[in-house]
Coordinates of C-alpha atoms and ligand atoms in Angstrom, one line a residue:
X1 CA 127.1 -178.7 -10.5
X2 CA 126.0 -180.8 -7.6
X3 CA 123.1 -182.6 -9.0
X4 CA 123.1 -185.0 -12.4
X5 CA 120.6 -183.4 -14.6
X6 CA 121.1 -185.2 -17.8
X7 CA 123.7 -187.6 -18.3
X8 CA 126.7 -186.0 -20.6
X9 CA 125.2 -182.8 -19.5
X10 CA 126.7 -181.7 -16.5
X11 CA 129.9 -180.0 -17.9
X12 CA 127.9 -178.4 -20.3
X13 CA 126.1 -176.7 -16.9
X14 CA 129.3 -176.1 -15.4
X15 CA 129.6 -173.8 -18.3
X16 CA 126.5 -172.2 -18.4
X17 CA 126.9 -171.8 -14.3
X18 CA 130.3 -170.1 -15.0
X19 CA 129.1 -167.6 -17.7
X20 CA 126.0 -167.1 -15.7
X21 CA 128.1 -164.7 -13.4
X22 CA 128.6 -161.7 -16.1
X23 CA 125.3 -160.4 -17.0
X24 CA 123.1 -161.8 -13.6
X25 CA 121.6 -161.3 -10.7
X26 CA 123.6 -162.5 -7.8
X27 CA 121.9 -165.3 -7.7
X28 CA 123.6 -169.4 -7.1
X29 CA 122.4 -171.2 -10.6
X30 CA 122.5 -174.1 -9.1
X31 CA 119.7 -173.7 -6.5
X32 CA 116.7 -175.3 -6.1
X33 CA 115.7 -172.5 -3.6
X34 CA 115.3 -168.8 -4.7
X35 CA 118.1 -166.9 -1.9
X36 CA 116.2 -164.2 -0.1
X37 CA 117.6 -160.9 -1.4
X38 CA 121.2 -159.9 0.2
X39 CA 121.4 -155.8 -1.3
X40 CA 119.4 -153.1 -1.3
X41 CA 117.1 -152.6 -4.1
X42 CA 118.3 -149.7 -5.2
X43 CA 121.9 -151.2 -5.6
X44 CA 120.1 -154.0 -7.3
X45 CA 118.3 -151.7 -9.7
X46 CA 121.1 -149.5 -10.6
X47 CA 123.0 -152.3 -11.8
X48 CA 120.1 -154.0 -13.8
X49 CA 119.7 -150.8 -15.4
X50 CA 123.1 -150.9 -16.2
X51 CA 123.2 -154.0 -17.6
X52 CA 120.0 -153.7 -19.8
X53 CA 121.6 -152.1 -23.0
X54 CA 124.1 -155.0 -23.2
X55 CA 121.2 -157.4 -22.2
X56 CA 118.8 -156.1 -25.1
X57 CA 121.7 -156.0 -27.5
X58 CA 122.9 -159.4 -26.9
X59 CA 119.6 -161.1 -27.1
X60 CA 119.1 -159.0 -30.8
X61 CA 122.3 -160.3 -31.9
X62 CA 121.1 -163.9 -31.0
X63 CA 117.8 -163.3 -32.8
X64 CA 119.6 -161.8 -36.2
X65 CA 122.2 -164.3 -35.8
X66 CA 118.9 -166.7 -35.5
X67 CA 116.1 -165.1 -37.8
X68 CA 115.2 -162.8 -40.5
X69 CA 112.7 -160.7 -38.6
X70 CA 111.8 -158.3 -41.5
X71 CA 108.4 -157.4 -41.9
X72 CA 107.0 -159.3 -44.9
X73 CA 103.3 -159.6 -44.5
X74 CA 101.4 -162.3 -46.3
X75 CA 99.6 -160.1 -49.4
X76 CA 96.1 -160.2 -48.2
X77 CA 95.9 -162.8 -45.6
X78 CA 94.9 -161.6 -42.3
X79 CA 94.6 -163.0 -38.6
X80 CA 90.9 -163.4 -37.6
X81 CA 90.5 -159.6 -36.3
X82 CA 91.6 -158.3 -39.5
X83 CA 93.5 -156.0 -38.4
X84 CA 97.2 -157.8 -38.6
X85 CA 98.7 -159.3 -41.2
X86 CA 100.1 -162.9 -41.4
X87 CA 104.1 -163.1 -41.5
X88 CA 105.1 -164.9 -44.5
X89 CA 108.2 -167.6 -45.5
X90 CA 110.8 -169.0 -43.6
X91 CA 112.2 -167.6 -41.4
X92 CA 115.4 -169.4 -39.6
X93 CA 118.3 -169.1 -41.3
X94 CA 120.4 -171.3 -43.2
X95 CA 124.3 -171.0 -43.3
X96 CA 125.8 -170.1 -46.5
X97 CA 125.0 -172.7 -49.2
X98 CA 122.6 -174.9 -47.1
X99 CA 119.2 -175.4 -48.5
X100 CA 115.8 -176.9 -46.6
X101 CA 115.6 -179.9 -48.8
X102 CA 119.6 -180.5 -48.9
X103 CA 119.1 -180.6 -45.0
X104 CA 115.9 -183.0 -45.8
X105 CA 118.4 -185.7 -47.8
X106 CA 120.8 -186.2 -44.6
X107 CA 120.2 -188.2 -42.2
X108 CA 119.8 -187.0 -38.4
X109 CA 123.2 -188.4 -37.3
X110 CA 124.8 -186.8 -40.5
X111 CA 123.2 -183.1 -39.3
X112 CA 123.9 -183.4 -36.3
X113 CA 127.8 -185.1 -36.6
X114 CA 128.3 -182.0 -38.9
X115 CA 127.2 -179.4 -36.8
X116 CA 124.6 -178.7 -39.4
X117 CA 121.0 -177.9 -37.8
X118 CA 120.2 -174.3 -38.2
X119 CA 120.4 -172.7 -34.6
X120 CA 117.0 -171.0 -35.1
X121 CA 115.3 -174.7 -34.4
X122 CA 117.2 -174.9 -31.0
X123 CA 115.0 -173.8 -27.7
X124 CA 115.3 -170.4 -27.2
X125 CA 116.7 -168.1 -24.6
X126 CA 114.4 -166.1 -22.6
X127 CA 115.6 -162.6 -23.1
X128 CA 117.6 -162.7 -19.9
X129 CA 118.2 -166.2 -18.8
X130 CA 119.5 -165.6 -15.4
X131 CA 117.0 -164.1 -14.3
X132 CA 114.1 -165.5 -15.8
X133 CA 110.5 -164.3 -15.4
X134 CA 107.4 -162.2 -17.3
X135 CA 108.0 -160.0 -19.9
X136 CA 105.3 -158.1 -21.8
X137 CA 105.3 -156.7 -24.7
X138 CA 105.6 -152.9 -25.5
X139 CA 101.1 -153.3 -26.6
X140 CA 100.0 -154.7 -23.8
X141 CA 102.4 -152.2 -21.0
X142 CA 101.2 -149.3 -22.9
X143 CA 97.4 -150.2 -22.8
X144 CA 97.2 -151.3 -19.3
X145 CA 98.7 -148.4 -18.3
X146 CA 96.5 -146.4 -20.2
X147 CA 93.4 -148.0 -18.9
X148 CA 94.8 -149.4 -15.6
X149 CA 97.3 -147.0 -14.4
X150 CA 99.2 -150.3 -13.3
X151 CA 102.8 -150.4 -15.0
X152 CA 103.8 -153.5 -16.2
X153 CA 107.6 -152.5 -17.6
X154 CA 110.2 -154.0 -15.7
X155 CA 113.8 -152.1 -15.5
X156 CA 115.8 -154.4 -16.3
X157 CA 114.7 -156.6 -19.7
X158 CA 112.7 -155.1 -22.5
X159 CA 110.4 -157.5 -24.4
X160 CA 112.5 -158.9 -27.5
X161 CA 110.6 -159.7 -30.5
X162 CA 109.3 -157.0 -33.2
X163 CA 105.7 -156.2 -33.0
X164 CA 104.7 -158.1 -36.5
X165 CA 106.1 -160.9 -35.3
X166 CA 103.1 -161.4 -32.6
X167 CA 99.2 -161.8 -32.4
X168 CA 96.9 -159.0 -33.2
X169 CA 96.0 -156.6 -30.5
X170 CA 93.8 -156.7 -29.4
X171 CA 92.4 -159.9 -30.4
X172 CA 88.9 -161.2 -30.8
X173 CA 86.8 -162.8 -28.6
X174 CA 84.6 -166.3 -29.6
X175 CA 82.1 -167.3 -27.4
X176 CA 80.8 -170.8 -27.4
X177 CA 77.6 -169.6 -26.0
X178 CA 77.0 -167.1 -28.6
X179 CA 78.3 -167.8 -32.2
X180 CA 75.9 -165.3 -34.4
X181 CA 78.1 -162.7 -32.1
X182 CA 81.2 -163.1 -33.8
X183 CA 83.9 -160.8 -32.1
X184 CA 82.2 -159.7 -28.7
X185 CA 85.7 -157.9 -27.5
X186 CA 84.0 -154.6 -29.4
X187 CA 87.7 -153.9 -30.5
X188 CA 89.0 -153.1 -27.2
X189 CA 91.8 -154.9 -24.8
X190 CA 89.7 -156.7 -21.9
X191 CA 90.6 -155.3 -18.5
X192 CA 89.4 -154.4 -15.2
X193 CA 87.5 -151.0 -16.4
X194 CA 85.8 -152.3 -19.2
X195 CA 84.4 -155.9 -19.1
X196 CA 81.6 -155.3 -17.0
X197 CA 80.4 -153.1 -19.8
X198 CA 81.5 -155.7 -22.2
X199 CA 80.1 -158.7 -21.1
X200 CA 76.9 -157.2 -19.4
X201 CA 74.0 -159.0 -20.8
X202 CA 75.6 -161.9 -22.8
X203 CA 77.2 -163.9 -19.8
X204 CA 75.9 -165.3 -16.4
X205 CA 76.9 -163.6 -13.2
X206 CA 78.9 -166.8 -12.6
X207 CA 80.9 -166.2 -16.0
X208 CA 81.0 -162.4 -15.2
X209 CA 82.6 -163.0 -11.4
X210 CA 84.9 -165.9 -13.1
X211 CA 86.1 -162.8 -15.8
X212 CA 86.6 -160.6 -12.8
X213 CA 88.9 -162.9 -11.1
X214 CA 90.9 -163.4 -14.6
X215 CA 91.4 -159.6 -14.6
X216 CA 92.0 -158.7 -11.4
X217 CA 95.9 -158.7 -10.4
X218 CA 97.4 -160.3 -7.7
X219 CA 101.6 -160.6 -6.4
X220 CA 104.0 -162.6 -8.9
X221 CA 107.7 -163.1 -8.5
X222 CA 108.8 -160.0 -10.5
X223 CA 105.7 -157.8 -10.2
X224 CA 104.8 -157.0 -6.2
X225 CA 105.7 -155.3 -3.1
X226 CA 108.8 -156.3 -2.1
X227 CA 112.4 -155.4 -2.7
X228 CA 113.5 -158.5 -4.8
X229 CA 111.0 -157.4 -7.6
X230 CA 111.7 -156.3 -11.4
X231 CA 109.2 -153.2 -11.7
X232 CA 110.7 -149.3 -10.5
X233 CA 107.3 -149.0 -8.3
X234 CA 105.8 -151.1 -6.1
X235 CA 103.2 -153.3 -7.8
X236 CA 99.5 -154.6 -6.9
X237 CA 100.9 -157.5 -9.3
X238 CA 99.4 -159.4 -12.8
X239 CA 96.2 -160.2 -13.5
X240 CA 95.7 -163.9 -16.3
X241 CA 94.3 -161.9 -18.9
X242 CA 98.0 -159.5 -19.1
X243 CA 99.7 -162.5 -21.0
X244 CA 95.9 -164.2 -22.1
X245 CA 95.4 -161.1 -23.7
X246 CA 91.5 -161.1 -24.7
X247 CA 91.4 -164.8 -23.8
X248 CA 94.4 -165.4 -26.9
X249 CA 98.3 -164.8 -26.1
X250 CA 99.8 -161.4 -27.0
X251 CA 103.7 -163.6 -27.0
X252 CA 104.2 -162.7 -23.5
X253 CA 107.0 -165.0 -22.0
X254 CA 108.2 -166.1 -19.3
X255 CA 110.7 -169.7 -18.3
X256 CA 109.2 -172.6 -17.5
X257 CA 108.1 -173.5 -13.5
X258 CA 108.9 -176.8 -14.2
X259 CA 112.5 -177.2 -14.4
X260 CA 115.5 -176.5 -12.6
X261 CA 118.8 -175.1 -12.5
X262 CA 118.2 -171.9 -14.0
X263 CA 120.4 -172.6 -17.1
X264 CA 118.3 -175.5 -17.6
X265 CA 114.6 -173.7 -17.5
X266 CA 113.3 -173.4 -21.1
X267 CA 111.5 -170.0 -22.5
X268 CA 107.3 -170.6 -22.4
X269 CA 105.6 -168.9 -24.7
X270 CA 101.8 -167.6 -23.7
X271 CA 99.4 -170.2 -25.0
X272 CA 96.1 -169.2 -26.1
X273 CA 92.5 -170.0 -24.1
X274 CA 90.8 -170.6 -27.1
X275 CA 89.0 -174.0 -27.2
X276 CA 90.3 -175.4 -23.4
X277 CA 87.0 -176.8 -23.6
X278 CA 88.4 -179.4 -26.0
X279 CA 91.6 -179.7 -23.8
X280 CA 92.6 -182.5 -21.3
X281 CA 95.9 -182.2 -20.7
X282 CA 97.5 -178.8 -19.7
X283 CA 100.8 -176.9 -19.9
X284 CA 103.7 -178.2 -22.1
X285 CA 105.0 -180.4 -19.5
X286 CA 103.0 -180.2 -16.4
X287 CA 100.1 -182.2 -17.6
X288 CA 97.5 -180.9 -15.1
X289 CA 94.5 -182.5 -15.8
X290 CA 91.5 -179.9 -15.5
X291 CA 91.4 -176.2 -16.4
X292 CA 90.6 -175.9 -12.4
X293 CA 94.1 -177.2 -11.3
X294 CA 95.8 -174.9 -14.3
X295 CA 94.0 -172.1 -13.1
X296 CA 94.5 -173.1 -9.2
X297 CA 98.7 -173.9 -10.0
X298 CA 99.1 -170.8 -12.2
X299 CA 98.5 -168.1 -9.7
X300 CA 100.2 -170.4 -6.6
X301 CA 103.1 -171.3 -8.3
X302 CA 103.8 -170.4 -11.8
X303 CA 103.9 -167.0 -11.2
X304 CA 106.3 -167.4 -8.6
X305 CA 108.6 -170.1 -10.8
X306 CA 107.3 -173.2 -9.2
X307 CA 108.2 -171.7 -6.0
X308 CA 105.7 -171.8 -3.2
X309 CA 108.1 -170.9 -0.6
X310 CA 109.1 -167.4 -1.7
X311 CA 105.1 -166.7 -3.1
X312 CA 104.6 -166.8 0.5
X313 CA 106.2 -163.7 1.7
X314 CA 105.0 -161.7 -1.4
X315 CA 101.3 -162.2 -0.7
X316 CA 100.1 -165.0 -3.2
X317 CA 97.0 -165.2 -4.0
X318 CA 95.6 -168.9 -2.8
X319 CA 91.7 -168.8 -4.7
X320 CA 88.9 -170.5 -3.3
X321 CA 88.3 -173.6 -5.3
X322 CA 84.3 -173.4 -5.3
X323 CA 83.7 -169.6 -5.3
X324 CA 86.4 -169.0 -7.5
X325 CA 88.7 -171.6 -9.4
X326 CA 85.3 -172.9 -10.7
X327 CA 84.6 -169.6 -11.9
X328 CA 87.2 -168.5 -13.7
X329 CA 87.4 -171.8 -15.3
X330 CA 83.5 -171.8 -16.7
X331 CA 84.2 -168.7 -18.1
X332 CA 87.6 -169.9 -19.9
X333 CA 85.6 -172.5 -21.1
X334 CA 83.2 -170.4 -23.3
X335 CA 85.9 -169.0 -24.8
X336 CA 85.9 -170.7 -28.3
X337 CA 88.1 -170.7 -31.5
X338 CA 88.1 -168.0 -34.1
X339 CA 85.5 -169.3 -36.8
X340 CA 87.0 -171.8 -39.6
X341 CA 84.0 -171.5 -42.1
X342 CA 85.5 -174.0 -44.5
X343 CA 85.7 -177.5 -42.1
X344 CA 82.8 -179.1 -42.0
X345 CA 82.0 -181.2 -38.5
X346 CA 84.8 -183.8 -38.3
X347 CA 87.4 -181.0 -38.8
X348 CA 87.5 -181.4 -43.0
X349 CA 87.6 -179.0 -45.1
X350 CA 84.7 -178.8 -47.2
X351 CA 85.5 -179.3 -51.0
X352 CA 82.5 -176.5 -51.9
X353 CA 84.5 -174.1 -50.2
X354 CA 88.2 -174.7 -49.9
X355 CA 90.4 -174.1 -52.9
X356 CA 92.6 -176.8 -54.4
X357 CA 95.7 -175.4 -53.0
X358 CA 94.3 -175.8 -49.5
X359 CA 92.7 -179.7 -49.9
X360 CA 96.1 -180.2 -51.6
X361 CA 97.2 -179.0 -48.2
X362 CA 94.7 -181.2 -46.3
X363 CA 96.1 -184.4 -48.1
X364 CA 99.2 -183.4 -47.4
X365 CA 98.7 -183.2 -44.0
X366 CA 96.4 -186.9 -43.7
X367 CA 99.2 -188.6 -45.7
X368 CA 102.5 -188.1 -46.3
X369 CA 103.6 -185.1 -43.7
X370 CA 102.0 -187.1 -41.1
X371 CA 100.6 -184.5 -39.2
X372 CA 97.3 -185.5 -38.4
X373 CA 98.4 -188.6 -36.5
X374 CA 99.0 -186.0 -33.5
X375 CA 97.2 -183.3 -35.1
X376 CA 94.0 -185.0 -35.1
X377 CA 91.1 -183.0 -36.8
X378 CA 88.1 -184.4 -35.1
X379 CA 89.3 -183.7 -31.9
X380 CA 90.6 -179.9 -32.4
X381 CA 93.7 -180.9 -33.8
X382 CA 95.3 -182.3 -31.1
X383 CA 95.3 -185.8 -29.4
X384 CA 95.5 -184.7 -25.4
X385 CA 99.1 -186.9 -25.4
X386 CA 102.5 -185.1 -25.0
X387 CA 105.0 -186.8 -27.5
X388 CA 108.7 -186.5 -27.5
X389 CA 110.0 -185.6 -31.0
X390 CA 113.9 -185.9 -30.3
X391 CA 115.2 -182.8 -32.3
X392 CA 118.6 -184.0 -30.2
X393 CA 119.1 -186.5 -32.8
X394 CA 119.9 -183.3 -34.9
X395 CA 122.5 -181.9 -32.7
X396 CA 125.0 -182.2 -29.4
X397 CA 123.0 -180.6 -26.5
X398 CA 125.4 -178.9 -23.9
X399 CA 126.1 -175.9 -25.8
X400 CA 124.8 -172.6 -24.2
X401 CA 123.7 -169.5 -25.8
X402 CA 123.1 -166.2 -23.5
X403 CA 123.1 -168.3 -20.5
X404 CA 120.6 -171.1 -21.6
X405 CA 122.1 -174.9 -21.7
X406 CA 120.5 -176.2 -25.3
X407 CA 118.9 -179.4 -23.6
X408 CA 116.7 -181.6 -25.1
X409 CA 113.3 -180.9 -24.6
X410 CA 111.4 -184.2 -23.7
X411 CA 107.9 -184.8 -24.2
X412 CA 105.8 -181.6 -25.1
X413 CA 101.9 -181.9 -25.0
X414 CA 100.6 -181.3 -28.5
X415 CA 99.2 -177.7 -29.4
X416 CA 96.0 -177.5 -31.0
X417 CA 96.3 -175.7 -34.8
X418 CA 92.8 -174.1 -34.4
X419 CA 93.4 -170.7 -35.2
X420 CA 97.3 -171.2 -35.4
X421 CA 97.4 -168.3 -37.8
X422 CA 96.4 -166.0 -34.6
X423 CA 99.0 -167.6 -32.6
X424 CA 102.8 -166.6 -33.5
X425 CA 105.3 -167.3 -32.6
X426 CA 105.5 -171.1 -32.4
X427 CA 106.2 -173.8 -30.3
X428 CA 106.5 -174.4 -26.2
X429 CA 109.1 -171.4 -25.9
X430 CA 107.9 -168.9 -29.3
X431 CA 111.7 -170.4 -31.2
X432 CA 109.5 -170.3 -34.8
X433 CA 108.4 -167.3 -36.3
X434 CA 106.1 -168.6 -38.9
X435 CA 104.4 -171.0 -39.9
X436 CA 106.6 -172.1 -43.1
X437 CA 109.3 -172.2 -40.2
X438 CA 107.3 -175.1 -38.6
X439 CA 106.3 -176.5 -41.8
X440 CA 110.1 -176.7 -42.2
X441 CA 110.9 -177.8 -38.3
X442 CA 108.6 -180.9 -38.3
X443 CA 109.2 -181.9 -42.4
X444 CA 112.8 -182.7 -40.7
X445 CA 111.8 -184.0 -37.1
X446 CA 109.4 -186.6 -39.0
X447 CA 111.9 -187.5 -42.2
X448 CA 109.0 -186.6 -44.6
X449 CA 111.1 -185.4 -47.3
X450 CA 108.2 -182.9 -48.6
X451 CA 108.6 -180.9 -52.1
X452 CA 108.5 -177.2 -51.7
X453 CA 104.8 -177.6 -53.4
X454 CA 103.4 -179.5 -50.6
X455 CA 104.8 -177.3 -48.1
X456 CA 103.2 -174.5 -49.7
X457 CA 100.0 -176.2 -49.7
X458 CA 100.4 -177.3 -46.0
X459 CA 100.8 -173.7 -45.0
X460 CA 97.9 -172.9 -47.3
X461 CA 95.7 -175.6 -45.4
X462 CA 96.8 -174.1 -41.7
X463 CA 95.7 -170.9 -42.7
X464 CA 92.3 -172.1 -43.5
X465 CA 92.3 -173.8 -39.5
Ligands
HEC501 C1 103.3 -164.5 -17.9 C2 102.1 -164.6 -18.6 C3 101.0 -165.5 -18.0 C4 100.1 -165.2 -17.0 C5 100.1 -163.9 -16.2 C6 99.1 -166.2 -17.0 N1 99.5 -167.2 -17.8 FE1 98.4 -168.9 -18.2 N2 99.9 -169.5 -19.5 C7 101.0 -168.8 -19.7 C8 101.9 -169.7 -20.4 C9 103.3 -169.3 -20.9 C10 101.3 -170.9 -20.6 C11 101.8 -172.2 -21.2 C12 102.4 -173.0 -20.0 C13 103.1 -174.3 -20.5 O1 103.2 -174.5 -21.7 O2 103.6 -175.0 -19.6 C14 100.0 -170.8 -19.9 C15 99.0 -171.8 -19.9 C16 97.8 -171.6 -19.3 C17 96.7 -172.6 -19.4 C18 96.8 -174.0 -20.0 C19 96.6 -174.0 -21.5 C20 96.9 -175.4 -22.0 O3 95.9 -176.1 -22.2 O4 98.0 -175.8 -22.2 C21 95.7 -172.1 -18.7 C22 94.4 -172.8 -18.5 C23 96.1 -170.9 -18.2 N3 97.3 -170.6 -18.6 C24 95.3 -170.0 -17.4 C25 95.8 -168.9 -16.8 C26 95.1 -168.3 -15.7 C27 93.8 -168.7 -15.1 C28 95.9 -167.3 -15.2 C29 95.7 -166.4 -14.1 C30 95.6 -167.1 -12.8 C31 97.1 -167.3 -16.1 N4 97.0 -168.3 -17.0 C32 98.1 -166.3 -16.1 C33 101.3 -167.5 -19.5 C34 100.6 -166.8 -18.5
HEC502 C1 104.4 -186.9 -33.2 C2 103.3 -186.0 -33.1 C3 103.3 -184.8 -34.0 C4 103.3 -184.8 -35.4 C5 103.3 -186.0 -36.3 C6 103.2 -183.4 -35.8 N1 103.1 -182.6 -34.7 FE1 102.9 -180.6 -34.7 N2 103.2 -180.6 -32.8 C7 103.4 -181.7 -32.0 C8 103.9 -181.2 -30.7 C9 104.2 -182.2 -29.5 C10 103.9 -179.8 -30.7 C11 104.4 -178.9 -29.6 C12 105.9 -178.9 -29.8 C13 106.6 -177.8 -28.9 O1 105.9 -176.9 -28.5 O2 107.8 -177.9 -28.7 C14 103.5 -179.4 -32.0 C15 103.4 -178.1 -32.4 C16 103.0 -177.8 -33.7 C17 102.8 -176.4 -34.1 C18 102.9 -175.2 -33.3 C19 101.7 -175.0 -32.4 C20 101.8 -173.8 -31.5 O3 100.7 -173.4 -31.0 O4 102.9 -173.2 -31.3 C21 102.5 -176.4 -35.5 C22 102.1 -175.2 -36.4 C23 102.5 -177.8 -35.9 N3 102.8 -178.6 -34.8 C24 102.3 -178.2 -37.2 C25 102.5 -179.6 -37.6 C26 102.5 -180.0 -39.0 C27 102.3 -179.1 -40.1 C28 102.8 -181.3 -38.9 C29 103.0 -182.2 -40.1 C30 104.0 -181.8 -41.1 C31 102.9 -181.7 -37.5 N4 102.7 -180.6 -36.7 C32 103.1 -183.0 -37.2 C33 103.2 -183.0 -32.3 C34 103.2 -183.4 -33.6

């Protein structure tokens, strides 16, 4: 470890560097730079393929060791589309004999002295660590090369969590310009082939090029032409809308751009495009300030991990600010949330409409849990500020799991919880499943010692977002 990332980190690296070397690319995880490959890709492949079953199976045993990720659907409570059902309960575990409000009655130095916070609150590892960037899930690969012919399966990860544990697929698509519509996305995944069709009549040519540009693909560190990528055939690349799926997230993943070494680079779950309209601040920690610069940054360096150098040689895409970052970005910012029939204009839920268990929820979530001081309803719950919440008070950072150095994870920009229920899993990098598990996450975080009735309630309330 050359450079001091954290101090009382660095051994902790050392570690993770060390362990790096069994299940990797022959990559230095120390590097600021991305090495120009030094095999052939066929050696390169052969191996990853080698590797993948003991990849796949080591990420599942983190998960089960992690989560219960059985299928128990919420009875009768759906995501906006109605087609998928909401995941009910908690779903980190506990060790044997710990309970969620025994943990609540300790204090953080207690939990974290005794070794006590359960490891399903800790980041989470992106399936493989080492090597880092997107994965799709099984949905979206199968319908895009249904309609697209263009194969987003890489050969050497497989995406990692279980279907019910995602968004609905396809999702529906708000416009801001055209509420009476309701769901415009006619059931179908939005791609190349069929938005024209889609959208014809109901947007402006401006909105219609913008949506062309989102769907078109272009190079990205894993998926292009040349020898270093992750995909068997060579590939014209991603387009925004294969992890935006229908302008919502489908849980694709990838690690963050924004961090460095390797071990050290957090999982990012997809966010959702819902609302940006309401949105100043952008990314969990880059903070860009407009949609434009998102959109601009993505493409230029996201997709290539924050690293301009290598996008270079694999034919980024560098878009025309006037002709088409502005573009892209009106259309993304017609894209509104699912309705929420019971708030009224500030964001409250109307008493005519809501059930008691629900404004039990509300005052719950004004008061005593707190949540509204970030989660601020006028304003699309959210405040535009990022805000540290110090889960590290809960436990030692420096350990590593698969290859990822448990670091704490600084200031995170506040997710709007419009529409949360479309939106699993949760958090920056997808660690909580439900949203009892972040009911749970934050009723320790925050030290509001909750009963198990106003965590109901609360849950009962976000549903209603
Ligand atoms: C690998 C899947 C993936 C692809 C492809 C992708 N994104 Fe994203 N997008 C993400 C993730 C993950 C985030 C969250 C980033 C963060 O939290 O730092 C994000 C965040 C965003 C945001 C900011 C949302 C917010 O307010 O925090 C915008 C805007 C955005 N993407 C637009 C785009 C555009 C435009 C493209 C195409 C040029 C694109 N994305 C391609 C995964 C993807
Ligand atoms: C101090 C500010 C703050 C308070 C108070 C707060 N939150 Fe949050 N909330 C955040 C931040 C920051 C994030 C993003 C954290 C991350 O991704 O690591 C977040 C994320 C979430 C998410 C996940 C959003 C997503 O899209 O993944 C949910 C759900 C949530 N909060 C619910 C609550 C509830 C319920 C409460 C009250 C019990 C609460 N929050 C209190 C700041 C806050």
């Amino acid at each position: 470890m050359r450079r001091v990332v954290n101090a009382g980190i660095p051994c902790a690296l050392i570690v993770a560097a060390a362990s790096l070397s069994a299940l990797s690319d022959p990559l230095p995880p120390d590097t600021t730079y991305r090495p120009l490959p030094a095999r052939p890709f066929s050696a390169v492949k052969a191996d990853d393929e080698a590797q993948k079953p003991r990849v796949m199976a080591r990420q599942r045993a983190l998960l089960e060791e992690r989560y219960d990720l059985s299928d128990r659907a919420m009875p009768g409570t759906m995501m906006s589309g109605g087609i998928k059902p909401v995941q009910d309960g908690v779903r980190v575990k506990l060790a044997k004999d710990q309970t969620w409000q025994g943990l609540a009655e300790m204090s953080p130095g207690e939990i974290r002295d005794r070794n006590l916070l359960p490891i399903g609150l800790l980041p989470l590892p992106h399936v493989k660590q080492a090597t880092g960037g997107q994965v799709f899930p099984e949905e979206e690969i199968r319908e895009i090369g249904r309609q697209e012919g263009r194969d987003l399966r890489r050969f050497d990860v497989d995406f990692d969590l279980p279907d019910h544990l995602t968004p609905e697929f396809p999702s529906p698509i708000f416009l801001t310009t055209h509420p009476e519509l309701g769901d415009v996305s006619r059931g179908e995944l939005l791609t190349i082939r069929n938005y024209y069709e889609i959208m014809n009549g109901i947007i402006t040519p401006v909105q219609m090029e913008g949506l062309r540009l989102l769907l078109t693909p272009f190079p990205q560190e894993e998926f292009n032409q040349t020898e270093d990528r992750k995909v068997a055939a060579q590939s014209l690349g991603v387009t925004c809308l294969d992890c935006h799926a229908n302008f919502n997230t489908n849980a694709a993943f990838h690690l963050t751009p924004d961090v460095r070494p390797q071990a050290a680079r957090f999982r990012l779950d997809t966010t959702s495009l819902r609302g940006l309209f309401n949105q100043q601040i952008h990314g969990s920690k880059r903070s860009l300030r407009s949609v434009e610069d998102f959109t601009e940054f993505e493409q230029r360096t996201a997709y290539f991990n924050g690293d301009h150098v290598s996008a270079t040689r694999k034919g980024v895409h560098l878009p025309d600010r006037t002709n088409q970052v502005a573009m892209m970005a009106q259309m993304q910012n017609i894209i509104d949330f699912p309705p929420a029939p019971k708030l009224d204009p500030f964001g409250r839920l109307d008493p005519a409409l809501a059930s008691g268990q629900e404004l039990a929820g509300e005052r719950v979530f004004m008061g005593k849990g707190r949540c509204a001081q970030c989660h601020v309803p006028q304003t699309s719950f959210m405040d535009n500020n990022m805000h540290d919440l110090k889960l590290e008070r809960f436990y030692k950072p420096g350990q590593t799991f698969n290859d990822m150095v448990e670091l704490p994870d600084g200031p995170i920009k506040t997710f709007t919880l419009r529409g949360i229920k479309d939106t699993p899993p949760y958090l920056h990098d997808g660690r909580l499943m439900t949203l009892a598990d972040t009911v749970e996450f934050f009723n320790l975080v925050l030290g509001t010692k909750l009963t198990q009735d106003e965590k109901n309630d609360l849950v009962a309330y976000m549903l209603a977002l």
